[in-house]
Amino acid sequence: METTDTTQTSSTPFPNIPPVIESNDSEYLDTGVPSTVAIAGHPLHPLSVIFPIAFLAAALGSDIGYWLTHDFFWARASLWLIGLGLGGGLLAAAIGLSDFVKIERVRKRTAGWVHLILNVAILVLSLVNFLLRLGDAESRIVPWGLLISLVVGTLTSASGWFGAELSYRHKIGVVGAGSRRYP
């Protein structure tokens, strides 16, 4: 006769490796903290980051396209993509900053600070990349524009990881009734 163990442990099923990955049992077991900027309970920050990420990733692709072909189309595309990524990134940053300021749980987690710092670096580098190309979209792509786009792409991936840590591990910006303060 088989028996099943239905006892629940109070330990998260995730590793706890501060400062890279932090787990907190009470956060894992609570319902989560809703975002401070939402429509009908749906958080806007995850929605607002989609286009800036896509634009900045596409800018890296168009920089590579220019590097391989020297076709001015790719230089102009990169300028537009970086500009749109920067504009959308500023909107996403404003929404994310609201959660950072108003939800103490975000500020108490390394993932919150790393996510913030990486995103500020991404915006600053994107502004530099945009201004570098503004007068002459073509001549500054290789090597500096391409290098900055590569760094921005790498930082965007890392920042996305920490943003997901906040959402999925610490349950921030989800539907729930958890405390905005540190649990």
Short mmCIF file of C-alpha atoms in Angstrom, two decimals:
data_model
loop_
_atom_site.label_atom_id
_atom_site.label_comp_id
_atom_site.label_asym_id
_atom_site.label_seq_id
_atom_site.Cartn_x
_atom_site.Cartn_y
_atom_site.Cartn_z
CA MET A 1 0.00 0.00 0.00
CA GLU A 2 1.41 3.32 -1.08
CA THR A 3 1.29 6.42 1.04
CA THR A 4 1.86 9.94 -0.13
CA ASP A 5 3.48 12.53 2.02
CA THR A 6 1.27 15.63 2.07
CA THR A 7 3.28 17.62 4.57
CA GLN A 8 4.39 20.96 3.27
CA THR A 9 7.90 22.17 3.90
CA SER A 10 8.61 25.79 4.67
CA SER A 11 11.66 25.85 2.45
CA THR A 12 11.70 27.32 -1.03
CA PRO A 13 12.57 24.88 -3.78
CA PHE A 14 15.15 27.37 -5.07
CA PRO A 15 18.77 27.91 -4.15
CA ASN A 16 19.75 30.80 -1.94
CA ILE A 17 23.06 32.24 -3.18
CA PRO A 18 23.27 35.86 -2.01
CA PRO A 19 23.92 38.32 -3.54
CA VAL A 20 23.15 36.68 -6.88
CA ILE A 21 20.06 34.69 -5.96
CA GLU A 22 18.21 35.25 -2.70
CA SER A 23 15.27 33.18 -1.54
CA ASN A 24 12.95 33.99 1.31
CA ASP A 25 10.49 31.39 2.55
CA SER A 26 7.86 33.92 3.59
CA GLU A 27 7.94 35.59 0.16
CA TYR A 28 7.74 32.23 -1.58
CA LEU A 29 4.72 31.19 0.45
CA ASP A 30 2.78 34.48 0.42
CA THR A 31 0.44 35.60 -2.36
CA GLY A 32 2.71 38.32 -3.72
CA VAL A 33 2.76 42.09 -3.93
CA PRO A 34 0.79 43.84 -6.66
CA SER A 35 2.47 46.47 -8.79
CA THR A 36 1.89 50.12 -7.98
CA VAL A 37 1.22 50.88 -11.66
CA ALA A 38 -1.48 48.56 -12.98
CA ILE A 39 -4.67 48.56 -14.99
CA ALA A 40 -7.38 46.29 -13.58
CA GLY A 41 -4.72 44.56 -11.49
CA HIS A 42 -2.47 43.88 -14.49
CA PRO A 43 1.04 45.27 -13.87
CA LEU A 44 2.27 47.61 -16.61
CA HIS A 45 6.03 47.30 -16.08
CA PRO A 46 6.38 43.81 -17.65
CA LEU A 47 4.28 45.03 -20.57
CA SER A 48 6.25 48.26 -21.00
CA VAL A 49 9.67 46.58 -21.26
CA ILE A 50 8.82 44.42 -24.27
CA PHE A 51 9.34 47.03 -26.98
CA PRO A 52 12.51 48.66 -25.60
CA ILE A 53 14.10 45.22 -25.26
CA ALA A 54 13.07 44.30 -28.79
CA PHE A 55 14.24 47.63 -30.25
CA LEU A 56 17.63 47.52 -28.54
CA ALA A 57 18.18 43.87 -29.48
CA ALA A 58 17.22 44.68 -33.08
CA ALA A 59 19.68 47.61 -33.01
CA LEU A 60 22.46 45.14 -32.26
CA GLY A 61 21.26 43.06 -35.20
CA SER A 62 21.17 46.04 -37.53
CA ASP A 63 24.65 47.11 -36.38
CA ILE A 64 25.90 43.65 -37.30
CA GLY A 65 24.03 43.99 -40.61
CA TYR A 66 25.83 47.27 -41.29
CA TRP A 67 29.19 45.81 -40.28
CA LEU A 68 28.75 42.93 -42.73
CA THR A 69 27.25 44.85 -45.67
CA HIS A 70 28.12 48.55 -45.20
CA ASP A 71 24.59 49.30 -46.44
CA PHE A 72 23.35 52.68 -45.13
CA PHE A 73 19.91 51.17 -44.55
CA TRP A 74 21.28 49.30 -41.52
CA ALA A 75 22.88 52.46 -40.11
CA ARG A 76 19.62 54.38 -40.37
CA ALA A 77 17.69 51.42 -38.92
CA SER A 78 20.06 51.28 -35.94
CA LEU A 79 19.61 54.98 -35.22
CA TRP A 80 15.83 54.64 -35.22
CA LEU A 81 15.85 51.44 -33.20
CA ILE A 82 18.13 52.92 -30.55
CA GLY A 83 16.00 56.07 -30.38
CA LEU A 84 12.79 54.06 -30.01
CA GLY A 85 14.44 51.74 -27.47
CA LEU A 86 15.62 54.74 -25.47
CA GLY A 87 12.20 56.40 -25.51
CA GLY A 88 10.38 53.20 -24.56
CA GLY A 89 13.04 52.44 -21.97
CA LEU A 90 12.44 55.78 -20.28
CA LEU A 91 8.72 55.00 -20.04
CA ALA A 92 9.43 51.51 -18.66
CA ALA A 93 11.94 53.00 -16.21
CA ALA A 94 9.37 55.48 -14.88
CA ILE A 95 6.88 52.67 -14.27
CA GLY A 96 9.52 50.39 -12.71
CA LEU A 97 10.83 53.21 -10.55
CA SER A 98 7.36 53.63 -9.06
CA ASP A 99 7.45 50.02 -7.86
CA PHE A 100 11.01 50.45 -6.62
CA VAL A 101 10.14 53.53 -4.57
CA LYS A 102 6.75 52.38 -3.25
CA ILE A 103 7.42 48.69 -2.55
CA GLU A 104 9.91 48.17 0.26
CA ARG A 105 10.31 44.50 -0.61
CA VAL A 106 11.98 45.53 -3.90
CA ARG A 107 14.50 47.77 -2.15
CA LYS A 108 15.33 45.05 0.41
CA ARG A 109 16.40 42.61 -2.28
CA THR A 110 19.72 42.57 -4.11
CA ALA A 111 17.81 41.70 -7.29
CA GLY A 112 15.90 45.00 -7.03
CA TRP A 113 19.07 47.08 -6.78
CA VAL A 114 20.92 45.16 -9.49
CA HIS A 115 17.90 45.44 -11.81
CA LEU A 116 17.75 49.20 -11.19
CA ILE A 117 21.49 49.78 -11.68
CA LEU A 118 21.65 47.68 -14.84
CA ASN A 119 18.66 49.50 -16.32
CA VAL A 120 20.17 52.91 -15.58
CA ALA A 121 23.40 51.74 -17.27
CA ILE A 122 21.39 50.51 -20.27
CA LEU A 123 19.62 53.86 -20.62
CA VAL A 124 22.83 55.86 -20.26
CA LEU A 125 24.68 53.70 -22.79
CA SER A 126 21.72 53.85 -25.19
CA LEU A 127 21.70 57.65 -24.92
CA VAL A 128 25.45 57.74 -25.62
CA ASN A 129 24.98 55.36 -28.55
CA PHE A 130 22.15 57.48 -29.95
CA LEU A 131 24.03 60.78 -29.59
CA LEU A 132 27.16 59.22 -31.08
CA ARG A 133 25.26 58.45 -34.27
CA LEU A 134 22.92 61.44 -34.41
CA GLY A 135 24.90 63.64 -36.80
CA ASP A 136 26.42 60.81 -38.79
CA ALA A 137 24.58 57.51 -38.44
CA GLU A 138 27.08 55.58 -40.50
CA SER A 139 30.65 56.46 -39.56
CA ARG A 140 30.49 55.63 -35.86
CA ILE A 141 28.91 52.21 -35.97
CA VAL A 142 32.18 50.34 -36.29
CA PRO A 143 33.65 49.84 -33.76
CA TRP A 144 32.06 52.01 -31.01
CA GLY A 145 28.38 51.79 -31.91
CA LEU A 146 28.59 48.04 -32.38
CA LEU A 147 30.49 47.62 -29.12
CA ILE A 148 27.99 49.74 -27.16
CA SER A 149 25.08 47.81 -28.72
CA LEU A 150 26.73 44.54 -27.71
CA VAL A 151 27.22 45.75 -24.13
CA VAL A 152 23.61 47.00 -24.00
CA GLY A 153 22.37 43.63 -25.26
CA THR A 154 24.38 41.79 -22.62
CA LEU A 155 23.24 44.09 -19.81
CA THR A 156 19.63 43.79 -20.98
CA SER A 157 19.82 40.01 -20.66
CA ALA A 158 21.27 40.26 -17.15
CA SER A 159 18.72 42.87 -16.11
CA GLY A 160 15.90 40.70 -17.42
CA TRP A 161 17.15 37.84 -15.26
CA PHE A 162 17.00 40.00 -12.13
CA GLY A 163 13.61 41.41 -13.11
CA ALA A 164 12.32 37.85 -13.39
CA GLU A 165 13.84 37.12 -9.96
CA LEU A 166 11.72 39.93 -8.55
CA SER A 167 8.55 38.66 -10.22
CA TYR A 168 8.87 34.92 -9.89
CA ARG A 169 10.98 34.37 -6.79
CA HIS A 170 9.99 37.39 -4.69
CA LYS A 171 6.46 37.71 -6.13
CA ILE A 172 6.63 41.43 -6.80
CA GLY A 173 4.33 42.95 -9.39
CA VAL A 174 1.94 40.02 -9.39
CA VAL A 175 -1.70 39.62 -8.47
CA GLY A 176 -1.78 39.17 -4.72
CA ALA A 177 -2.39 40.72 -1.36
CA GLY A 178 1.05 40.40 0.18
CA SER A 179 2.70 43.20 2.11
CA ARG A 180 4.62 45.88 0.22
CA ARG A 181 6.97 45.95 3.16
CA TYR A 182 9.65 43.39 3.80
CA PRO A 183 7.71 40.29 4.96
#
